[in-house]
PDB file of C-alpha atoms and ligand atoms in Angstrom:
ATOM      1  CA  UNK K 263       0.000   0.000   0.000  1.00  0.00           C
ATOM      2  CA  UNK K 264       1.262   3.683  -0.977  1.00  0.00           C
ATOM      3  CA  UNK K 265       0.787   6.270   1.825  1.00  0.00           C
ATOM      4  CA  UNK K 266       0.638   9.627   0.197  1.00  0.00           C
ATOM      5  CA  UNK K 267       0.488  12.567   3.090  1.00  0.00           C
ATOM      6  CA  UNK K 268      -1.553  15.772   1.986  1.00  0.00           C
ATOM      7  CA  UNK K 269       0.608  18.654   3.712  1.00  0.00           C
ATOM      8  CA  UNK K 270      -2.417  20.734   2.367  1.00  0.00           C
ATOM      9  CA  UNK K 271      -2.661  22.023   6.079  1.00  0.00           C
ATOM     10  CA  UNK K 272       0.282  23.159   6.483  1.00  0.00           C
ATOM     11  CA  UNK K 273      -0.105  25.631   4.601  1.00  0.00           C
ATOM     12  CA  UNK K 274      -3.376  26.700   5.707  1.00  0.00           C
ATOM     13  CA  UNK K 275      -1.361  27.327   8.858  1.00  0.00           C
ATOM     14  CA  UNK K 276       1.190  29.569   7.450  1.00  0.00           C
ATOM     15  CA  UNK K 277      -1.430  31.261   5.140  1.00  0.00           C
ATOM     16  CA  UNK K 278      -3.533  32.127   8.420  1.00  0.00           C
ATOM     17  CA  UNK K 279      -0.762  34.727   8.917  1.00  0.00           C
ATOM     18  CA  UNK K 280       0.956  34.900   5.349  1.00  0.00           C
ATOM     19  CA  UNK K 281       4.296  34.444   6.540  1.00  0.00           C
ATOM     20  CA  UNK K 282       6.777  31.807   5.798  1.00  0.00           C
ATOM     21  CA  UNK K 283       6.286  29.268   7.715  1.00  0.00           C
ATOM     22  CA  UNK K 284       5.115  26.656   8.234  1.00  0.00           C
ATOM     23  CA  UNK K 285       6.625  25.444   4.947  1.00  0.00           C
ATOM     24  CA  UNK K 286       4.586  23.036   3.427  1.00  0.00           C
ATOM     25  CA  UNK K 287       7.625  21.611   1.529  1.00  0.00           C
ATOM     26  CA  UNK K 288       9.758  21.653   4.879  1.00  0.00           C
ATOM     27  CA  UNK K 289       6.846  19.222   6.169  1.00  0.00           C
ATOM     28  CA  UNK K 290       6.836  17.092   3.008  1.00  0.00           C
ATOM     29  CA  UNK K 291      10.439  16.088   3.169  1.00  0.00           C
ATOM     30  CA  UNK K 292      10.298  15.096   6.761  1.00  0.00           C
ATOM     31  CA  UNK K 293       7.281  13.007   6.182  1.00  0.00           C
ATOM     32  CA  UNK K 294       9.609  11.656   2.946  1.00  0.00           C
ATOM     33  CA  UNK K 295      11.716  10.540   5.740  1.00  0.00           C
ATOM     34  CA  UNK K 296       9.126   8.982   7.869  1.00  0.00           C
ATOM     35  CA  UNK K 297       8.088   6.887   5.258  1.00  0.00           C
ATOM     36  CA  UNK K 298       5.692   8.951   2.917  1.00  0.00           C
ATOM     37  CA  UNK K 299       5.426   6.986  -0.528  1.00  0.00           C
ATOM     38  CA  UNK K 300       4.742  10.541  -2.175  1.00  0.00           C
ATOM     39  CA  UNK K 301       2.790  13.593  -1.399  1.00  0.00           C
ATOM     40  CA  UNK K 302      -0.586  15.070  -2.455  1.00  0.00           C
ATOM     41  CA  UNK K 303      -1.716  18.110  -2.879  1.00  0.00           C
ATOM     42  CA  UNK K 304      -4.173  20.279  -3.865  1.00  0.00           C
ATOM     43  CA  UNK K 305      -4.024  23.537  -5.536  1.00  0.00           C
ATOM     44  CA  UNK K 306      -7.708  25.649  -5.205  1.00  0.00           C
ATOM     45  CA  UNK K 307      -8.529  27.900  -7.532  1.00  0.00           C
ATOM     46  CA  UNK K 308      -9.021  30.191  -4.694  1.00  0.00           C
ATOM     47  CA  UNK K 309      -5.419  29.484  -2.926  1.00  0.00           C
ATOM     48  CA  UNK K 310      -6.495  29.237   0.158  1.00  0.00           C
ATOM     49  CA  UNK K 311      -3.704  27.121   1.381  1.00  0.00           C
ATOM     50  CA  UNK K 312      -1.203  25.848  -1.245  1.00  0.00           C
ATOM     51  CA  UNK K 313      -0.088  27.962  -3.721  1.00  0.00           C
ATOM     52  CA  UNK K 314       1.334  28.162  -7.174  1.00  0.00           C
ATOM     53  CA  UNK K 315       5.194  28.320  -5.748  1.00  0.00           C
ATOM     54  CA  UNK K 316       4.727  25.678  -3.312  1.00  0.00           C
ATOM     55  CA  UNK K 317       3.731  23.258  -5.955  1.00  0.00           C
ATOM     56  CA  UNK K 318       6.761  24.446  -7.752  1.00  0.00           C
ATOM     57  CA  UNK K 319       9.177  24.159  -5.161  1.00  0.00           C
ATOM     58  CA  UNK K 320       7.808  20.199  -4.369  1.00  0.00           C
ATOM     59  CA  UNK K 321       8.053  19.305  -7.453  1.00  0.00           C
ATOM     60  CA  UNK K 322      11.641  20.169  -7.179  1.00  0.00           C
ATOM     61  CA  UNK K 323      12.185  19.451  -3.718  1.00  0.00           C
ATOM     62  CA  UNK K 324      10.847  16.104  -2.959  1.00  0.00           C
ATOM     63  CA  UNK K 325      12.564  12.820  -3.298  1.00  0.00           C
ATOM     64  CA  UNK K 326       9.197  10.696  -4.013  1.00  0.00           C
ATOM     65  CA  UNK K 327       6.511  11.657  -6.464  1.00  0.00           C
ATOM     66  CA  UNK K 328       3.497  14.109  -6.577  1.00  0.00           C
ATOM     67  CA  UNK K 329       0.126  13.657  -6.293  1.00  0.00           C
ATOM     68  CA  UNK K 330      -1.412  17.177  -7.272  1.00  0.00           C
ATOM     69  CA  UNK K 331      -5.224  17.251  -6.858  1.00  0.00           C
ATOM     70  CA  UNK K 332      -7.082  19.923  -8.981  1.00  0.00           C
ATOM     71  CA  UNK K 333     -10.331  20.764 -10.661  1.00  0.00           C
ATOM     72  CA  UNK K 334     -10.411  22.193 -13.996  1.00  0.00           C
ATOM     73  CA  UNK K 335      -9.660  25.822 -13.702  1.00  0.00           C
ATOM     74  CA  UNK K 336      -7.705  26.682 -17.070  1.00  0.00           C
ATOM     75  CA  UNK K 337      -4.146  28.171 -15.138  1.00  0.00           C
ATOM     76  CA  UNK K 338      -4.134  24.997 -12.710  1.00  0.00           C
ATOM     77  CA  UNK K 339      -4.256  22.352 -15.838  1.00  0.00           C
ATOM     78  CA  UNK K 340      -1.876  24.210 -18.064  1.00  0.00           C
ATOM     79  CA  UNK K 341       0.276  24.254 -14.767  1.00  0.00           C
ATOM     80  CA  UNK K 342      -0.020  20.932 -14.455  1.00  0.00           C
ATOM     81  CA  UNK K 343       0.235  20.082 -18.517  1.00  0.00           C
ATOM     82  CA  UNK K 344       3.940  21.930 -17.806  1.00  0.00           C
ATOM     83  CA  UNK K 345       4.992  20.539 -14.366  1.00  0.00           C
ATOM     84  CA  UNK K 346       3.938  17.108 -15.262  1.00  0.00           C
ATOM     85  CA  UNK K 347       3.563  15.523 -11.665  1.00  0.00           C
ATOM     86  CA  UNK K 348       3.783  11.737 -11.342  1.00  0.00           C
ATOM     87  CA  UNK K 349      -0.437  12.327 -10.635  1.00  0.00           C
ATOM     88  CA  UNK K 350      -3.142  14.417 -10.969  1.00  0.00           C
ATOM     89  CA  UNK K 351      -6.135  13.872  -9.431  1.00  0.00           C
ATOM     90  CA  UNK K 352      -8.992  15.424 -10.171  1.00  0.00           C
ATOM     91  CA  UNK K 353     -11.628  16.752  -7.328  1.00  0.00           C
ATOM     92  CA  UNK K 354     -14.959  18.690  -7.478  1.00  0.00           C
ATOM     93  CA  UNK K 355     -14.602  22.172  -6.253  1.00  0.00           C
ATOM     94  CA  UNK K 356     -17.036  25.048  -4.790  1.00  0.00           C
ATOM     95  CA  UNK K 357     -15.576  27.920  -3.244  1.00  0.00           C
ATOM     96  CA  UNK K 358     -17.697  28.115  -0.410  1.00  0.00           C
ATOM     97  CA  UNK K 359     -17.147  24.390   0.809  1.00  0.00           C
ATOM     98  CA  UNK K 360     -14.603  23.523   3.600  1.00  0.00           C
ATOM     99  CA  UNK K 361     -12.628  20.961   2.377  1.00  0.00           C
ATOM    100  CA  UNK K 362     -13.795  18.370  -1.212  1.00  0.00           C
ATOM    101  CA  UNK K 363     -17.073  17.555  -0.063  1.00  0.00           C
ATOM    102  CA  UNK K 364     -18.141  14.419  -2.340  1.00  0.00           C
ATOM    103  CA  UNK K 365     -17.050  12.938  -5.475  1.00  0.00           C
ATOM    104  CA  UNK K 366     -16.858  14.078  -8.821  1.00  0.00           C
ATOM    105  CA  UNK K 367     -20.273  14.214 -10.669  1.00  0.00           C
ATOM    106  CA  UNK K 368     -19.765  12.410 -13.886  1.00  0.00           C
ATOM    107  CA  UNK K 369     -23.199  12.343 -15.297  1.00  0.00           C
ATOM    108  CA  UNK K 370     -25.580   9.572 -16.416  1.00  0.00           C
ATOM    109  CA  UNK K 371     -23.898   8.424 -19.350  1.00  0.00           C
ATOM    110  CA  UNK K 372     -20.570   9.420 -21.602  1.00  0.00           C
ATOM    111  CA  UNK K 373     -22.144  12.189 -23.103  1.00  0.00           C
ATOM    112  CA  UNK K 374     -22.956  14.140 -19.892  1.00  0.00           C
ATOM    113  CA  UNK K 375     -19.314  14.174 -18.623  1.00  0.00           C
ATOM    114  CA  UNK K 376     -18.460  17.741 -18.225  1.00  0.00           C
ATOM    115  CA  UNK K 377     -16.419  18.609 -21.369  1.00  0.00           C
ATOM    116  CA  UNK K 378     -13.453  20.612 -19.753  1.00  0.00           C
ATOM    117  CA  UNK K 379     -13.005  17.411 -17.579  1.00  0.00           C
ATOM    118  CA  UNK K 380     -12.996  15.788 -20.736  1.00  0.00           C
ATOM    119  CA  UNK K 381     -10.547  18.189 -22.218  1.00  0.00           C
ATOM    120  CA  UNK K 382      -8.023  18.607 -19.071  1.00  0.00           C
ATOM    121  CA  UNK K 383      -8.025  14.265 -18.897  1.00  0.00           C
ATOM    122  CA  UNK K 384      -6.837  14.507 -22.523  1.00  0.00           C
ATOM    123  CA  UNK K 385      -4.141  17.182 -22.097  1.00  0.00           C
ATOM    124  CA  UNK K 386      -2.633  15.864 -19.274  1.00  0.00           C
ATOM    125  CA  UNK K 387      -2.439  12.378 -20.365  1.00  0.00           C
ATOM    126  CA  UNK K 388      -0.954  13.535 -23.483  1.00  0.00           C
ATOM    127  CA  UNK K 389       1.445  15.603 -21.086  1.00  0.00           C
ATOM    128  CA  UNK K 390       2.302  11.998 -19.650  1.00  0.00           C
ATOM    129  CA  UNK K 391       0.535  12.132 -16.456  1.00  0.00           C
ATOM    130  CA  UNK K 392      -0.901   9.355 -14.789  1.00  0.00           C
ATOM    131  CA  UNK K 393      -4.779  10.742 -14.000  1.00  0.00           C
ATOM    132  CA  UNK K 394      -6.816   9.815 -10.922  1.00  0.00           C
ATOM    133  CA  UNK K 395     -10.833  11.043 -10.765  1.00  0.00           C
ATOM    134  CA  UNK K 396     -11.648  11.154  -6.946  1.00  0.00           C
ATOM    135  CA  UNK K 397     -15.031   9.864  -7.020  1.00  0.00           C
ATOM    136  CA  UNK K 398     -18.071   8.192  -4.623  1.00  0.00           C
ATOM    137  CA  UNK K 399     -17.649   4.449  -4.271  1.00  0.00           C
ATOM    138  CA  UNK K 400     -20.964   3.941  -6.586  1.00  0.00           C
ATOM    139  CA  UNK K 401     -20.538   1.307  -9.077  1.00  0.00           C
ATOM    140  CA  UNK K 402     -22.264   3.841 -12.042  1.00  0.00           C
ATOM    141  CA  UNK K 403     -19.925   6.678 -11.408  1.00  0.00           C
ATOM    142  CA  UNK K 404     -16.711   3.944 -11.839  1.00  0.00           C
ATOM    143  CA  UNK K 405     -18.632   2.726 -15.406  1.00  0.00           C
ATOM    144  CA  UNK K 406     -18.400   6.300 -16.746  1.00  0.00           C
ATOM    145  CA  UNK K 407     -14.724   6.699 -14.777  1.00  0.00           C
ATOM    146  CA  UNK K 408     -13.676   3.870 -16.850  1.00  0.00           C
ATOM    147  CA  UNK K 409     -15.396   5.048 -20.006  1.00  0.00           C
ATOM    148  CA  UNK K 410     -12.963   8.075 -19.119  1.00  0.00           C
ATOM    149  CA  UNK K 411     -10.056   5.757 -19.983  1.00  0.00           C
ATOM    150  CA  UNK K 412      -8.223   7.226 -17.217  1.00  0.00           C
ATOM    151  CA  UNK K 413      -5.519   5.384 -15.059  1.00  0.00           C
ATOM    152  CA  UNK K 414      -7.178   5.169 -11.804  1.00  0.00           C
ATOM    153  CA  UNK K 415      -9.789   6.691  -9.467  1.00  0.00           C
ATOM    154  CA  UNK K 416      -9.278   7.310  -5.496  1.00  0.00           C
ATOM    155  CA  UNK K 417     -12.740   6.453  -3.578  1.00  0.00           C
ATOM    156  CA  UNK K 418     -13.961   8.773  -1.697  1.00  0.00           C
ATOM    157  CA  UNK K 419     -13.769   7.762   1.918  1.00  0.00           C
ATOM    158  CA  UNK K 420     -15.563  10.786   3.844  1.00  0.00           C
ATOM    159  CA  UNK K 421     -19.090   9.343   4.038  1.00  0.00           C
ATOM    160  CA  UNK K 422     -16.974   5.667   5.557  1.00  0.00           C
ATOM    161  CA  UNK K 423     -14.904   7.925   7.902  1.00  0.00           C
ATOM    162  CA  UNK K 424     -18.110  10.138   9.061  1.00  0.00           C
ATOM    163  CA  UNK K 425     -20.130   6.972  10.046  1.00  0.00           C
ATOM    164  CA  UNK K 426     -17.285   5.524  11.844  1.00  0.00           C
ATOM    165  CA  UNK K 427     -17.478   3.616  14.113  1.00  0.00           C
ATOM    166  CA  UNK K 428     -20.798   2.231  12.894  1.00  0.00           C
ATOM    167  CA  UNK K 429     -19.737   2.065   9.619  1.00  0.00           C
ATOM    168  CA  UNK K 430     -20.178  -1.556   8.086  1.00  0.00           C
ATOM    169  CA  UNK K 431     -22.527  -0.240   5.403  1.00  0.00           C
ATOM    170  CA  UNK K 432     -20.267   1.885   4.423  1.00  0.00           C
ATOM    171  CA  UNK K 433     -16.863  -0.015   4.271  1.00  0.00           C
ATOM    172  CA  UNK K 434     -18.792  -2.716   2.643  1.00  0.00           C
ATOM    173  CA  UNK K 435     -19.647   0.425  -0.075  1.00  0.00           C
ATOM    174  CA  UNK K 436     -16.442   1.067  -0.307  1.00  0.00           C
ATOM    175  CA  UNK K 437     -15.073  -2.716  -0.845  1.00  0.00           C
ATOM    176  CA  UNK K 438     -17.466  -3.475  -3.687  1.00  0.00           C
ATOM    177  CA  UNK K 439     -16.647  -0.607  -5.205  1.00  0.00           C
ATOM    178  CA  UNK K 440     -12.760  -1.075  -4.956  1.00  0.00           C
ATOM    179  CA  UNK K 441     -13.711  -4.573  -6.414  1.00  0.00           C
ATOM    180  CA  UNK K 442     -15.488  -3.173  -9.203  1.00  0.00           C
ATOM    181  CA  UNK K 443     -13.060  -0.625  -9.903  1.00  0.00           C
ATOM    182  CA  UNK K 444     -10.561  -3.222 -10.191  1.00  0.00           C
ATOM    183  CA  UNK K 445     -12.238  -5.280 -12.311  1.00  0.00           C
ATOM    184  CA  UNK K 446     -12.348  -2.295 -15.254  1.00  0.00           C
ATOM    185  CA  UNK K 447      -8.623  -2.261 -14.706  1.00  0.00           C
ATOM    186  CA  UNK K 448      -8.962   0.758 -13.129  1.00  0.00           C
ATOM    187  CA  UNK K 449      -6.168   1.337  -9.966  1.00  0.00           C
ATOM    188  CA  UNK K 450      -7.915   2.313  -7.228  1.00  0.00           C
ATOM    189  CA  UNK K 451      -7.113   5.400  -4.620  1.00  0.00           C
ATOM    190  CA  UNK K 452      -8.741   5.752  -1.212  1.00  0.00           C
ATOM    191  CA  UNK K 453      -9.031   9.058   0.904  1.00  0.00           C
ATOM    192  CA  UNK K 454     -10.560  11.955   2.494  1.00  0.00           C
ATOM    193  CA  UNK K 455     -11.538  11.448   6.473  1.00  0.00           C
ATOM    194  CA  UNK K 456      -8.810   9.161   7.423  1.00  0.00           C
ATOM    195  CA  UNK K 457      -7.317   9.225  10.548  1.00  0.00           C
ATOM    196  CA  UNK K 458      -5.777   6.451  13.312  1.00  0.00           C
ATOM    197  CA  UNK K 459      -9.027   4.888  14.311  1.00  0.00           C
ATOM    198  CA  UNK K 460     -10.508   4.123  11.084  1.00  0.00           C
ATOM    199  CA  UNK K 461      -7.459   4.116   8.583  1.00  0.00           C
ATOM    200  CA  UNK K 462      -6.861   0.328   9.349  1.00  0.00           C
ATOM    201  CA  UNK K 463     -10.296  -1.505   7.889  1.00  0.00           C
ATOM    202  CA  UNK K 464      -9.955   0.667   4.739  1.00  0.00           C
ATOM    203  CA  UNK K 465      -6.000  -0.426   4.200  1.00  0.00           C
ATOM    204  CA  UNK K 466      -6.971  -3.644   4.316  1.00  0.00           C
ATOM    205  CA  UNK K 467      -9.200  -4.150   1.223  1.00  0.00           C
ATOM    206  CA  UNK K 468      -7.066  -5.725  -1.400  1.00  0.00           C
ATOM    207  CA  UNK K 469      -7.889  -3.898  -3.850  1.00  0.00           C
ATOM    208  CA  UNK K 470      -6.662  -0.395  -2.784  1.00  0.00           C
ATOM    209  CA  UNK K 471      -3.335   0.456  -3.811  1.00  0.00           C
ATOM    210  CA  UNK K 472      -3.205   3.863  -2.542  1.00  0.00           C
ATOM    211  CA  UNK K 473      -4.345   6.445   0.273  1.00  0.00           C
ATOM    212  CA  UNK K 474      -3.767  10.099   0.520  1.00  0.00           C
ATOM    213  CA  UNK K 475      -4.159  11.481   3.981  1.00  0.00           C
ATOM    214  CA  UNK K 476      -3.746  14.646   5.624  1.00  0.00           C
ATOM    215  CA  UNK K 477      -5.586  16.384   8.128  1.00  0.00           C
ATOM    216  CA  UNK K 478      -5.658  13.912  10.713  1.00  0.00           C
ATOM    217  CA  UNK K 479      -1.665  13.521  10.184  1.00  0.00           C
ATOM    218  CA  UNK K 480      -0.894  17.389  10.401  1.00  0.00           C
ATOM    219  CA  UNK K 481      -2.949  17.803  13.527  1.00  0.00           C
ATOM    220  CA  UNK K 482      -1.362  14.590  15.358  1.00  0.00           C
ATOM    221  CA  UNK K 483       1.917  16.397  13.993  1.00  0.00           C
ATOM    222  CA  UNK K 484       0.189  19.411  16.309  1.00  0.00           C
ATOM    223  CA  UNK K 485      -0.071  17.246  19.381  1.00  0.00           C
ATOM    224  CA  UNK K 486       3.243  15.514  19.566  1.00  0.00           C
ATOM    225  CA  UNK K 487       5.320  18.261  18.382  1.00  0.00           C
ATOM    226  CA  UNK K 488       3.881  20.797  20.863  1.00  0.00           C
ATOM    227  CA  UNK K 489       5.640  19.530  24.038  1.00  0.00           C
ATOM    228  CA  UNK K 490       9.148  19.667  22.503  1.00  0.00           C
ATOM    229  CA  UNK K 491       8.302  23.353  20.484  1.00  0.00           C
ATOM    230  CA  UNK K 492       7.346  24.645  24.066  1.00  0.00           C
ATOM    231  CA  UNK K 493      10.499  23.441  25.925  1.00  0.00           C
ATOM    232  CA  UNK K 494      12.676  25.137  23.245  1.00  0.00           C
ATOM    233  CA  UNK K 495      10.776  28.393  23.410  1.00  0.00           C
ATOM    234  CA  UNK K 496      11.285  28.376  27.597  1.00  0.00           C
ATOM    235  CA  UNK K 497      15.126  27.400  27.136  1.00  0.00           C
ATOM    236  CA  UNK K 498      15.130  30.259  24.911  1.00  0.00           C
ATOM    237  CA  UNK K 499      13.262  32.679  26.780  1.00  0.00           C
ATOM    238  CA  UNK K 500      15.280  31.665  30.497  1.00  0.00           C
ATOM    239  CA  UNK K 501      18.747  31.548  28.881  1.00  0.00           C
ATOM    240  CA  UNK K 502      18.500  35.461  28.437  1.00  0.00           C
ATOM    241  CA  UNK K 503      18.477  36.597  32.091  1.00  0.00           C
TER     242      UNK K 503
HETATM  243  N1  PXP Q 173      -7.997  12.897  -1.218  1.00  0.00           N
HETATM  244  C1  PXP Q 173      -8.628  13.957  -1.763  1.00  0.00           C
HETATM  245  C2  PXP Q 173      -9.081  13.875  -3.172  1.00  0.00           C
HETATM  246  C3  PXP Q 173      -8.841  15.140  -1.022  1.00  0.00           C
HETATM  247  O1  PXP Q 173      -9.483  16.175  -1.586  1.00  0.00           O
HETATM  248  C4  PXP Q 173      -8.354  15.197   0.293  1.00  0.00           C
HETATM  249  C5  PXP Q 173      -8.527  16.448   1.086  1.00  0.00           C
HETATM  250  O2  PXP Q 173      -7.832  17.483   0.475  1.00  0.00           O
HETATM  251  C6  PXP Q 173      -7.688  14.075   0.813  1.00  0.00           C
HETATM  252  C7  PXP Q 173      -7.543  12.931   0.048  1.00  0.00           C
HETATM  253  C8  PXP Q 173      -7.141  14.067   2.203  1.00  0.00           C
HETATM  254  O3  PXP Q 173      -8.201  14.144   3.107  1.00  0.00           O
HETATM  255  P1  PXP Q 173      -7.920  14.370   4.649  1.00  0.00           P
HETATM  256  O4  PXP Q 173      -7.231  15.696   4.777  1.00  0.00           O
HETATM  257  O5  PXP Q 173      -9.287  14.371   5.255  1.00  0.00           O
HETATM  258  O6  PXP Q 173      -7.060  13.256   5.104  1.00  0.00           O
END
């Protein structure tokens, strides 16, 4: 299984004060050393945590690959078309919602797919990309995923993590679905809503080849770096008199 982190909030940290750090990079390459297979993120069209540099600097920076989620704004795919990250995964986007709230709509049959999804698949495949479509574990949307003829889709885990603990529907949504995906030859992703307590029943289904997690990581980051950040500060702070 690939563990891809999503430093995402990281930078919604710095960006709360526009300064410089935390660096979202700095963060990537330490979870690179922790064991990170490659890290995700995702650029909004309304930058409200990474932005344009950042995705820049990782793809310089980082020693694994990256996953860079977008939707289909015209100066994030042409970024994309000229970075060429190992991934890109595309996610819905509204500006008013918090974080991706569900899956991408892909319509009721090949016809309906939105065409600048249609387009932006196209260009970055040609651009030799490998494309994801972050979508609801429903068996129709992974038909017209597949019809897509792109490389894989990552199943949207946030109605599985939500239900948690009672969440057997659920996880037995998202294992026929992973199945299914499968079986169009689709790889198949898994994220959004993972954290310590539920991670382990999704990361076992076979099937899954891939999970991108973030905000539970960055705030257990939070938690166990805040003892050691304090006793620096007071070293600091009672060295001067
Ligand atoms: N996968 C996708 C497509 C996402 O949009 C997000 C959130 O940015 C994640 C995974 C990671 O979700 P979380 O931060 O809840 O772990």
């Amino acid at each position: 299984m690939r563990l891809y982190i999503n430093v995402d909030h990281v930078a919604t940290l710095r960006q709360a004060r526009r300064a410089r750090e935390p660096d979202p990079v700095e963060a990537a390459l330490l979870c690179e050393r922790a064991g990170a297979d490659g890290i995700t993120v995702h650029l909004r069209e309304d930058r409200r945590h990474i932005q344009d540099q950042d995705v820049h600097r990782l793809a310089e920076q980082i020693k694994t690959v990256l996953n860079l989620e977008l939707a289909t704004a015209e100066d994030i795919v042409s970024l994309a078309e000229k970075l060429k990250p190992h991934q890109a995964t595309f996610v819905p986007e509204r500006r008013e919602e918090i974080t991706t709230e569900g899956g991408l709509a892909l319509g009721s049959s090949p016809d309906r797919v939105d065409p600048r999804l249609k387009d932006a698949i196209g260009r970055l495949r040609s651009a030799g990309v490998r494309v994801s479509l972050f979508i609801d574990p429903d068996l129709e949307v992974i038909d017209r995923a597949a019809e897509l003829a792109v490389d894989a889709v990552e199943l949207h885990t946030g109605q599985y993590s939500h239900a948690f603990p009672r969440s057997d529907e659920e996880l037995e949504r998202l294992r026929k679905a992973a199945k299914y995906a499968r079986s169009k030859g689709l790889a198949v992703h898994a994220g959004h809503g993972l954290n310590y307590e539920n991670v382990t029943a999704v990361a076992a289904i076979g099937e899954i080849e891939e999970l991108s997690i973030g905000h539970s990581i960055v705030s257990r980051a939070v938690m166990v770096g805040m003892e050691e950040a304090v006793r620096r500060m007071r070293a600091l702070v009672d060295s001067a008199r």
